PDB file of C-alpha atoms in Angstrom:
ATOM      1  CA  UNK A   1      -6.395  12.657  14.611  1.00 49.00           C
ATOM      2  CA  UNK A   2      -7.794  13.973  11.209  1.00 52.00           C
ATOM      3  CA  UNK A   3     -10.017  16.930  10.710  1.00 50.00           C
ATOM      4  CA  UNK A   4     -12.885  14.727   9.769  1.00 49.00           C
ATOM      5  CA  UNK A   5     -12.644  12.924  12.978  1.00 56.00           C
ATOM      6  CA  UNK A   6     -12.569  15.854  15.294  1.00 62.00           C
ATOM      7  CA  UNK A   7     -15.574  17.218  14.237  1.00 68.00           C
ATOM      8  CA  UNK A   8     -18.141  18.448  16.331  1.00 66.00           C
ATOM      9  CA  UNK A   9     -20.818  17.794  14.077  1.00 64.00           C
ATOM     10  CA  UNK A  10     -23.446  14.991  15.413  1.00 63.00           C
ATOM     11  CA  UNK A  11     -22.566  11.467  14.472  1.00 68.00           C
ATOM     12  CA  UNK A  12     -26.244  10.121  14.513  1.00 69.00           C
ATOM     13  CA  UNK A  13     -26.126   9.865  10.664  1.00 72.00           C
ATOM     14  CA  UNK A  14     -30.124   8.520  10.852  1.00 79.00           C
ATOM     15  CA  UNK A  15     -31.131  11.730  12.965  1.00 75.00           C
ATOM     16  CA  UNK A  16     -30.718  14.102  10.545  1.00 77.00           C
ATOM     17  CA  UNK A  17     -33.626  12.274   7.987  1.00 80.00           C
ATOM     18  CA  UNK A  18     -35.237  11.636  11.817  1.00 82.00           C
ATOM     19  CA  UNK A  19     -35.184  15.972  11.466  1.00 77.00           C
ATOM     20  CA  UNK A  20     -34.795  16.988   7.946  1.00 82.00           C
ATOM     21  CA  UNK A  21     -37.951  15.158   6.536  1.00 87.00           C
ATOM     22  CA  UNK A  22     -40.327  16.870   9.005  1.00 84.00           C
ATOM     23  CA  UNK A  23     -38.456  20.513   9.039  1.00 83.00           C
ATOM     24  CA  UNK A  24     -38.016  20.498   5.281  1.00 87.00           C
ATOM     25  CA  UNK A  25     -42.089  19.300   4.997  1.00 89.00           C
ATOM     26  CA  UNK A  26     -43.259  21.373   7.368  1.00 85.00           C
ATOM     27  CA  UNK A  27     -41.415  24.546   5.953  1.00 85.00           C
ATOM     28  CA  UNK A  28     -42.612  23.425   2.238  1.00 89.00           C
ATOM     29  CA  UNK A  29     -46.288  23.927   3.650  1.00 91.00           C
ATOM     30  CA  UNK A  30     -46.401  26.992   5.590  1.00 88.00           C
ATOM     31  CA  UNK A  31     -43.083  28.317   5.195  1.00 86.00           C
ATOM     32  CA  UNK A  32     -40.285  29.047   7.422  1.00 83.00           C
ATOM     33  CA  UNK A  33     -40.378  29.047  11.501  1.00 83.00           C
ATOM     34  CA  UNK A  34     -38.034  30.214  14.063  1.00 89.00           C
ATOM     35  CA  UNK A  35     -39.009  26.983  15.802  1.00 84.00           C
ATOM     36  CA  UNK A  36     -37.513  25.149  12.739  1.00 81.00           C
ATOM     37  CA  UNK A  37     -34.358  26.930  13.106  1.00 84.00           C
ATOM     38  CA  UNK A  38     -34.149  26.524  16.642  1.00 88.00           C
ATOM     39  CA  UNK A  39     -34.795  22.505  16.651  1.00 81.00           C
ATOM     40  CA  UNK A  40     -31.677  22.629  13.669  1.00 81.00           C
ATOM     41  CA  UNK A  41     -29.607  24.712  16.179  1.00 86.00           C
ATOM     42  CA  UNK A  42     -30.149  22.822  19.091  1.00 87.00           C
ATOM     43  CA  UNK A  43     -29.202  19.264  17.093  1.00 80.00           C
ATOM     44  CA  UNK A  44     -26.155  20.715  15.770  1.00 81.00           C
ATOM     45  CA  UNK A  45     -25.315  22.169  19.499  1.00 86.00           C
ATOM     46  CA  UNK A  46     -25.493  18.898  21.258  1.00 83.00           C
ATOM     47  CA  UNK A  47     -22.625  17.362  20.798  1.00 78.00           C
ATOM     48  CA  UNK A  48     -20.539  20.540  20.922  1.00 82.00           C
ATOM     49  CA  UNK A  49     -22.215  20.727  24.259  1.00 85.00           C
ATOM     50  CA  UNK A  50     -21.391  17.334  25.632  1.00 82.00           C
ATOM     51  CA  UNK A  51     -18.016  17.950  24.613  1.00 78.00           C
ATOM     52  CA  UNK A  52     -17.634  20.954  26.460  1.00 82.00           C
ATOM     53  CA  UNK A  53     -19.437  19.174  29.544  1.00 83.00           C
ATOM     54  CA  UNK A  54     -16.997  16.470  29.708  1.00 79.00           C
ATOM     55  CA  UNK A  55     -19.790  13.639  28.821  1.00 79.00           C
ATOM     56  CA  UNK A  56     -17.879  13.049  25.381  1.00 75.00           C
ATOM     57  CA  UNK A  57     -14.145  13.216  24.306  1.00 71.00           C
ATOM     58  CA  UNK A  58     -12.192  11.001  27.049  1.00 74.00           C
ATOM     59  CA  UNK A  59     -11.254   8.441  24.789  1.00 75.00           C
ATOM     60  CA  UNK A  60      -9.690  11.586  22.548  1.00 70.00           C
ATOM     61  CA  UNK A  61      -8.124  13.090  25.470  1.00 72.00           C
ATOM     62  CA  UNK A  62      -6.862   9.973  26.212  1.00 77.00           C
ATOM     63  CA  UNK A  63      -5.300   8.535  22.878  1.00 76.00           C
ATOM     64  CA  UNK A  64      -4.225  12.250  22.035  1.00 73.00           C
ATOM     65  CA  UNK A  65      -2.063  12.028  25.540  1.00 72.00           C
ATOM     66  CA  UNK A  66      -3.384  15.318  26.918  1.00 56.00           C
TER      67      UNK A  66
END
């Protein structure tokens, strides 16, 4: 396995416009929010999460034999 296929970063390339459009508008207007930064840190913690939780990575575990 490669390093760019082990990431942990989420694969849902259409998300982040789904995210960034709003966050970077938003910001543009009234400036920066903690609840900006904590929508960005949740997204990026999801899949790290289900990874963690077992909901994501058997096929990995599998092909990698352990």
């Amino acid at each position: 396995m490669t390093t760019a296929e082990a990431t942990l970063l989420p694969k849902e390339h259409g998300a982040y416009g789904q995210m960034a459009v709003p966050l970077v508008t938003a910001t543009a207007v009234s400036g920066p929010s903690p609840l900006a930064v904590a929508i960005v840190a949740g997204f990026l913690a999801h899949e790290p999460l289900l990874v963690l939780l077992g909901a994501r990575g058997t096929r990995a575990k599998r092909e990698a034999g352990s």
